mmCIF file of C-alpha atoms in Angstrom:
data_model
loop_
_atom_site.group_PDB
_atom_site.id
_atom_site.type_symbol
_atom_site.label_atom_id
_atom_site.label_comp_id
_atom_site.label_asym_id
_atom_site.label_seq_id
_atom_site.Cartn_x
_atom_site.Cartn_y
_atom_site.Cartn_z
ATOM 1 C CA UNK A 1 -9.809 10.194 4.935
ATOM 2 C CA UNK A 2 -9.693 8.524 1.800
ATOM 3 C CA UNK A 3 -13.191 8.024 1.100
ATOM 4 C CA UNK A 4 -13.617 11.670 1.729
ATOM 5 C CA UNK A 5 -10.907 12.319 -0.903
ATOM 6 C CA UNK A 6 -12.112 10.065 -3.885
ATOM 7 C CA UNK A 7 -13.710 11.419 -6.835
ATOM 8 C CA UNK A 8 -12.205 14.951 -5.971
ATOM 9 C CA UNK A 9 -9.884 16.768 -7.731
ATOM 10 C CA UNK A 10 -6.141 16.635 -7.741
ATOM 11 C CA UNK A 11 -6.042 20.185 -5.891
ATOM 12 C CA UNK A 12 -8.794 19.078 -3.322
ATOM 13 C CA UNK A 13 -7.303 15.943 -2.492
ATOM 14 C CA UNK A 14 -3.763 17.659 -1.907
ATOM 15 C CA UNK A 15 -5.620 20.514 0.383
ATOM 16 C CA UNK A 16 -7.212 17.327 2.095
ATOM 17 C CA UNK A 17 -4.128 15.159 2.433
ATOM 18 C CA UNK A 18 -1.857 17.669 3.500
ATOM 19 C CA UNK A 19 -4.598 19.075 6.465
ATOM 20 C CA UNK A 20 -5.370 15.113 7.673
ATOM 21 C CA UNK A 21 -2.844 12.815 6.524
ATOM 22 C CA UNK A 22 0.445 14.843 7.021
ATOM 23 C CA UNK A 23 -0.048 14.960 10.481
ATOM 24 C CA UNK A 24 -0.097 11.577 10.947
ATOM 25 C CA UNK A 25 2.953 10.443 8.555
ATOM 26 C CA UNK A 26 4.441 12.879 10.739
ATOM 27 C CA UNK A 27 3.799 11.956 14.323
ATOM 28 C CA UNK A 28 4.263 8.466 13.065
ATOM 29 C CA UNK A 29 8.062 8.981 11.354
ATOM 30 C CA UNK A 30 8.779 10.791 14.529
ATOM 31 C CA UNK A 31 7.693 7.470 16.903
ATOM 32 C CA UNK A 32 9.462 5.192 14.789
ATOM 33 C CA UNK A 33 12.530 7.394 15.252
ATOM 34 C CA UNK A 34 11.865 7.769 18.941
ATOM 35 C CA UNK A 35 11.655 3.751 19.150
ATOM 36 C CA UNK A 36 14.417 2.568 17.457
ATOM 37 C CA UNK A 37 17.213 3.775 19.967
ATOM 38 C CA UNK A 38 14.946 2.047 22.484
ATOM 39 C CA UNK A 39 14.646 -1.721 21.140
ATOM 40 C CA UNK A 40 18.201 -4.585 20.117
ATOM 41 C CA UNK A 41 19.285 -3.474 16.533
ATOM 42 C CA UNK A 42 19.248 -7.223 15.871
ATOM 43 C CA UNK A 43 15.773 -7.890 15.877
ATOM 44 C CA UNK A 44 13.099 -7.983 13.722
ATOM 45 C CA UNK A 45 11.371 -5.345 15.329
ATOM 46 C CA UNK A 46 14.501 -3.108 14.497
ATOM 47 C CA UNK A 47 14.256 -4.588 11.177
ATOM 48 C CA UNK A 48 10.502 -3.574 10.249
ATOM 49 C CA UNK A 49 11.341 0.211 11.682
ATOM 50 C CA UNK A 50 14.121 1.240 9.529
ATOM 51 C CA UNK A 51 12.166 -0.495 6.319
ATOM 52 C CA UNK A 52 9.278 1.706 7.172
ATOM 53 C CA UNK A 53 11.924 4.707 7.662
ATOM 54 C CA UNK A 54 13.208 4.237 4.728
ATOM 55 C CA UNK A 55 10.334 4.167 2.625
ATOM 56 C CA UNK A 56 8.791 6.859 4.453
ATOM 57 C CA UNK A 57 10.498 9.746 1.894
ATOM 58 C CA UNK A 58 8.293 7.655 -0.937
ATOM 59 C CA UNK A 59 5.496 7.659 0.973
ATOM 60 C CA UNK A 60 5.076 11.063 1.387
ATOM 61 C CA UNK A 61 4.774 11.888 -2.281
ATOM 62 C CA UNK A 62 1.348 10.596 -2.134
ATOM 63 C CA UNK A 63 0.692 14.200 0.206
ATOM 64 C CA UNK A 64 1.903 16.474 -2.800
ATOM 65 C CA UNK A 65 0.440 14.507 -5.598
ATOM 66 C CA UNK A 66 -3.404 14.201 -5.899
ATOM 67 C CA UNK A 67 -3.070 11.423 -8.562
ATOM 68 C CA UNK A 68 -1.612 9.303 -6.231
ATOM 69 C CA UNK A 69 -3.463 6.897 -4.246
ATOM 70 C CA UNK A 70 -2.584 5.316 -1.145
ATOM 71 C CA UNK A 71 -2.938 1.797 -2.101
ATOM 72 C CA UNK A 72 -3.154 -0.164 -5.473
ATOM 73 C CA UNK A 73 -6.953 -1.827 -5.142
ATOM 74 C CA UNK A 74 -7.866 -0.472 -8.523
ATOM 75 C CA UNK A 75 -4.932 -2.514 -10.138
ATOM 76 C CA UNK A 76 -5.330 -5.314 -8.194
ATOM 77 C CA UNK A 77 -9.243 -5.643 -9.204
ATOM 78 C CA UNK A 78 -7.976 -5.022 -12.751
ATOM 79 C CA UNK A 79 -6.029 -7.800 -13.274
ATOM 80 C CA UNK A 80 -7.904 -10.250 -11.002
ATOM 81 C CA UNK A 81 -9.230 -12.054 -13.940
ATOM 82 C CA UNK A 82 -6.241 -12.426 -15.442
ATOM 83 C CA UNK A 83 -5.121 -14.089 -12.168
ATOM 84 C CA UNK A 84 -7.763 -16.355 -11.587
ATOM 85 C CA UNK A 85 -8.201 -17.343 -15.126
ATOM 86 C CA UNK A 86 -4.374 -18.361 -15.200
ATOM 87 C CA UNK A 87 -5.699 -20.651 -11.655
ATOM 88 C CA UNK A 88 -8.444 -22.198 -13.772
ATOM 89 C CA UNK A 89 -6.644 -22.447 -17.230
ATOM 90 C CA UNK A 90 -3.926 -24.796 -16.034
ATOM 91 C CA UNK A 91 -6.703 -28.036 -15.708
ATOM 92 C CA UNK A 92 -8.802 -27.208 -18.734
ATOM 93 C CA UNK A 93 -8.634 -30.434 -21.571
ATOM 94 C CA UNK A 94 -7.273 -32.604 -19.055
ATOM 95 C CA UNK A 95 -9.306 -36.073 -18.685
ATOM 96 C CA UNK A 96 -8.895 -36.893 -15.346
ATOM 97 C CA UNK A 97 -10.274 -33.471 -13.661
ATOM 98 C CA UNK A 98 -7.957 -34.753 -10.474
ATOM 99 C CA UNK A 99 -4.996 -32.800 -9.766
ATOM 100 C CA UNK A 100 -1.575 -31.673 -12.033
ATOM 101 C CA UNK A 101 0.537 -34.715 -10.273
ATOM 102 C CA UNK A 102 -2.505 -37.354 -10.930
ATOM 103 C CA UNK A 103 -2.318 -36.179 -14.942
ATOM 104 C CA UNK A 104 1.305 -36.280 -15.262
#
């Protein structure tokens, strides 16, 4: 649904989003509900459900606002050469080219 969403406008994307998406945060907050009666309030299981219930409310702002996106790929690929540089800066002028342990 997403792909069909990008590079549309705000109001689009909330007339999309609220026709395909709602439905599903929807049926899927009301089987998490329906489940967690059902399963030990102890386990992990348990655990994951009410974190996911929780953040749910959250969630849902992504159906009203069409600035929102779902996930954060576009930040991630933004700072991904910061990242990897930080990976590759941490060996540069040593002499030895083995590992951090080996130099110090």
């Amino acid at each position: 649904m997403e792909k069909e969403a990008r590079y549309k406008s705000a109001e689009e994307r909330i007339t999309l989003r609220q026709a395909k998406a709602k439905p599903v945060f929807d049926d899927l907050e009301a089987w998490l509900s329906q489940q967690l009666p059902k399963i030990s309030g102890k386990s992990n299981l348990a655990a994951a459900i009410r974190y996911a219930l929780g953040r749910m409310p959250k969630a849902r702002a992504y159906l009203d606002d069409g600035k929102l996106e779902l996930d954060n790929n576009i930040c991630e690929r933004s700072i991904r050469p910061v990242t990897l540089g930080r990976k590759n800066y941490l060996f540069m002028g040593s002499k030895g080219g083995g590992d951090a342990a080996a130099i110090a």
